């Protein structure tokens, strides 16, 4: 299976969706003050926000995935009635758990970088008033929410609105924090 197809598999859905949404939300939170109060986005801002998003996403997702993988090994030890704990974690299964955790984290980090980059590039490329870019980003979140809802047969309207409202709230928080100015 080639990597683009593997990337879109149901197994990687969490990493892809969370990475993209996290990237867009990070961009809105970190850059909203600069985007809407003046200054606008530039390629330096895109690179800085993208790097921050990718690195934090990599760390958080690695920790979360690894904790889940280790919990599975612990459950297996319990079910097998192994007397010593941690033996599976030091075996080939433990090394595979690290590799699986790293794989998921890298996918999420790449998607976070893409989400933040696309989000801020929209703010650079779209003509018109300063608020057009963040509105486009919030609409992009809505599209992701709708696609996610369709993938698990959820309410498209609910998920679209929920994700868009989250984006709007974090944009308002970003304006107040004014981090990137």
Coordinates of C-alpha atoms in Angstrom, one line a residue:
X1 CA 0.0 0.0 0.0
X2 CA 1.5 3.4 -1.0
X3 CA 1.9 6.1 1.6
X4 CA -0.9 8.4 0.3
X5 CA -3.4 5.6 0.5
X6 CA -2.1 4.5 3.9
X7 CA -2.3 8.1 5.1
X8 CA -6.0 8.1 4.3
X9 CA -6.8 4.8 5.9
X10 CA -9.3 4.7 8.8
X11 CA -6.5 3.7 11.1
X12 CA -4.8 7.1 10.6
X13 CA -8.0 9.2 10.6
X14 CA -7.4 10.5 14.1
X15 CA -3.9 11.6 13.2
X16 CA -4.8 13.2 9.9
X17 CA -8.0 15.0 11.1
X18 CA -6.5 16.1 14.5
X19 CA -3.3 17.3 12.8
X20 CA -5.1 19.4 10.2
X21 CA -7.6 20.9 12.7
X22 CA -4.8 21.5 15.2
X23 CA -2.7 23.2 12.6
X24 CA -5.5 25.6 11.5
X25 CA -6.5 26.3 15.1
X26 CA -2.9 26.9 16.1
X27 CA -2.6 29.3 13.2
X28 CA -5.7 31.2 14.2
X29 CA -4.8 31.3 17.8
X30 CA -1.2 32.3 17.4
X31 CA -1.6 34.7 14.5
X32 CA -5.1 36.2 14.8
X33 CA -3.9 39.3 16.6
X34 CA -1.3 40.0 13.9
X35 CA -3.7 39.2 11.1
X36 CA -6.6 41.3 12.3
X37 CA -4.9 44.1 14.2
X38 CA -2.5 44.9 11.4
X39 CA 0.8 43.6 10.1
X40 CA -0.8 40.6 8.3
X41 CA 0.8 37.3 7.5
X42 CA 4.1 36.8 5.8
X43 CA 6.2 33.8 5.0
X44 CA 8.2 34.2 8.2
X45 CA 5.0 33.9 10.2
X46 CA 3.9 30.9 8.2
X47 CA 7.3 29.2 8.9
X48 CA 7.3 30.0 12.6
X49 CA 3.7 29.0 13.3
X50 CA 4.1 25.9 11.1
X51 CA 7.2 24.8 13.0
X52 CA 5.6 25.4 16.4
X53 CA 2.5 23.5 15.4
X54 CA 4.5 20.5 14.0
X55 CA 6.8 20.2 17.0
X56 CA 4.1 20.4 19.6
X57 CA 1.9 18.1 17.7
X58 CA 4.7 15.6 17.3
X59 CA 5.5 15.6 21.0
X60 CA 1.8 15.4 22.2
X61 CA 0.8 12.7 19.7
X62 CA 3.9 10.6 20.4
X63 CA 3.2 10.7 24.1
X64 CA -0.5 9.9 23.6
X65 CA 0.1 7.0 21.1
X66 CA 3.0 5.6 23.2
X67 CA 0.9 5.6 26.4
X68 CA -1.9 3.8 24.5
X69 CA 0.5 1.2 23.0
X70 CA 2.1 0.6 26.5
X71 CA -1.4 0.2 28.0
X72 CA -2.1 -2.4 25.4
X73 CA 1.1 -4.3 26.3
X74 CA 0.2 -4.1 30.0
X75 CA -3.3 -5.5 29.3
X76 CA -1.8 -8.3 27.3
X77 CA 0.6 -9.1 30.2
X78 CA -2.3 -9.3 32.6
X79 CA -4.4 -11.5 30.2
X80 CA -1.5 -13.8 29.7
X81 CA -1.0 -14.0 33.5
X82 CA 2.7 -13.0 33.2
X83 CA 4.3 -12.8 36.6
X84 CA 6.8 -10.1 35.7
X85 CA 5.6 -6.7 34.4
X86 CA 7.3 -4.8 31.6
X87 CA 8.7 -7.8 29.8
X88 CA 6.6 -7.2 26.7
X89 CA 7.6 -3.6 26.6
X90 CA 11.3 -4.6 26.4
X91 CA 10.6 -7.1 23.7
X92 CA 10.2 -6.8 20.0
X93 CA 6.6 -5.8 20.7
X94 CA 7.9 -2.9 22.8
X95 CA 10.0 -1.6 20.0
X96 CA 7.1 -2.0 17.6
X97 CA 5.0 0.1 20.0
X98 CA 7.6 2.9 19.8
X99 CA 7.6 2.7 16.0
X100 CA 3.8 2.8 15.8
X101 CA 3.6 5.7 18.2
X102 CA 6.3 7.6 16.2
X103 CA 4.5 6.8 13.0
X104 CA 1.2 8.2 14.2
X105 CA 2.9 11.3 15.7
X106 CA 4.8 12.0 12.4
X107 CA 1.5 11.8 10.4
X108 CA -0.2 14.2 12.9
X109 CA 2.7 16.6 12.9
X110 CA 2.9 16.7 9.1
X111 CA -0.9 17.3 8.9
X112 CA -0.5 20.0 11.6
X113 CA 2.2 21.7 9.5
X114 CA 0.0 21.5 6.4
X115 CA -3.0 22.8 8.3
X116 CA -1.1 25.8 9.7
X117 CA 0.6 26.5 6.4
X118 CA -2.5 26.4 4.3
X119 CA -4.4 28.5 6.8
X120 CA -1.8 31.3 6.9
X121 CA -1.1 31.1 3.1
X122 CA -4.9 31.7 2.6
X123 CA -4.5 34.8 4.7
X124 CA -1.6 36.0 2.5
X125 CA -3.2 35.2 -0.9
X126 CA -6.8 36.1 -0.4
X127 CA -7.5 39.7 -1.5
X128 CA -9.7 42.0 0.4
X129 CA -10.0 43.1 4.0
X130 CA -7.9 41.5 6.8
X131 CA -10.7 39.5 8.1
X132 CA -11.2 37.5 4.9
X133 CA -8.3 35.1 5.6
X134 CA -9.5 34.1 9.1
X135 CA -13.1 33.7 7.8
X136 CA -11.8 31.4 5.1
X137 CA -9.9 29.4 7.7
X138 CA -13.0 29.0 9.8
X139 CA -14.9 27.9 6.6
X140 CA -12.0 25.4 6.0
X141 CA -12.6 24.0 9.5
X142 CA -16.2 23.6 8.6
X143 CA -15.3 21.6 5.5
X144 CA -13.1 19.4 7.7
X145 CA -15.9 19.0 10.2
X146 CA -18.4 18.0 7.4
X147 CA -15.9 15.5 5.9
X148 CA -15.3 14.0 9.4
X149 CA -19.1 13.7 10.0
X150 CA -19.6 12.0 6.7
X151 CA -16.8 9.5 7.4
X152 CA -18.5 8.2 10.5
X153 CA -22.1 8.9 9.6
X154 CA -22.5 11.8 12.1
X155 CA -24.6 14.9 11.8
X156 CA -22.9 17.0 9.1
X157 CA -24.6 20.2 10.3
X158 CA -23.6 19.6 14.0
X159 CA -19.9 18.8 13.2
X160 CA -19.6 21.6 10.7
X161 CA -21.0 24.2 13.2
X162 CA -19.1 22.7 16.2
X163 CA -15.7 23.0 14.4
X164 CA -16.5 26.4 13.0
X165 CA -17.6 27.8 16.3
X166 CA -14.4 26.4 17.9
X167 CA -12.4 28.1 15.2
X168 CA -14.2 31.4 15.8
X169 CA -13.7 31.2 19.6
X170 CA -10.0 30.5 19.2
X171 CA -9.7 33.3 16.8
X172 CA -11.2 35.7 19.4
X173 CA -8.8 34.3 22.0
X174 CA -5.9 34.8 19.5
X175 CA -6.9 38.4 19.0
X176 CA -6.9 39.0 22.7
X177 CA -3.6 37.2 23.3
X178 CA -2.0 38.9 20.3
X179 CA 1.0 36.5 20.4
X180 CA 2.6 37.0 17.0
X181 CA 2.6 40.8 16.9

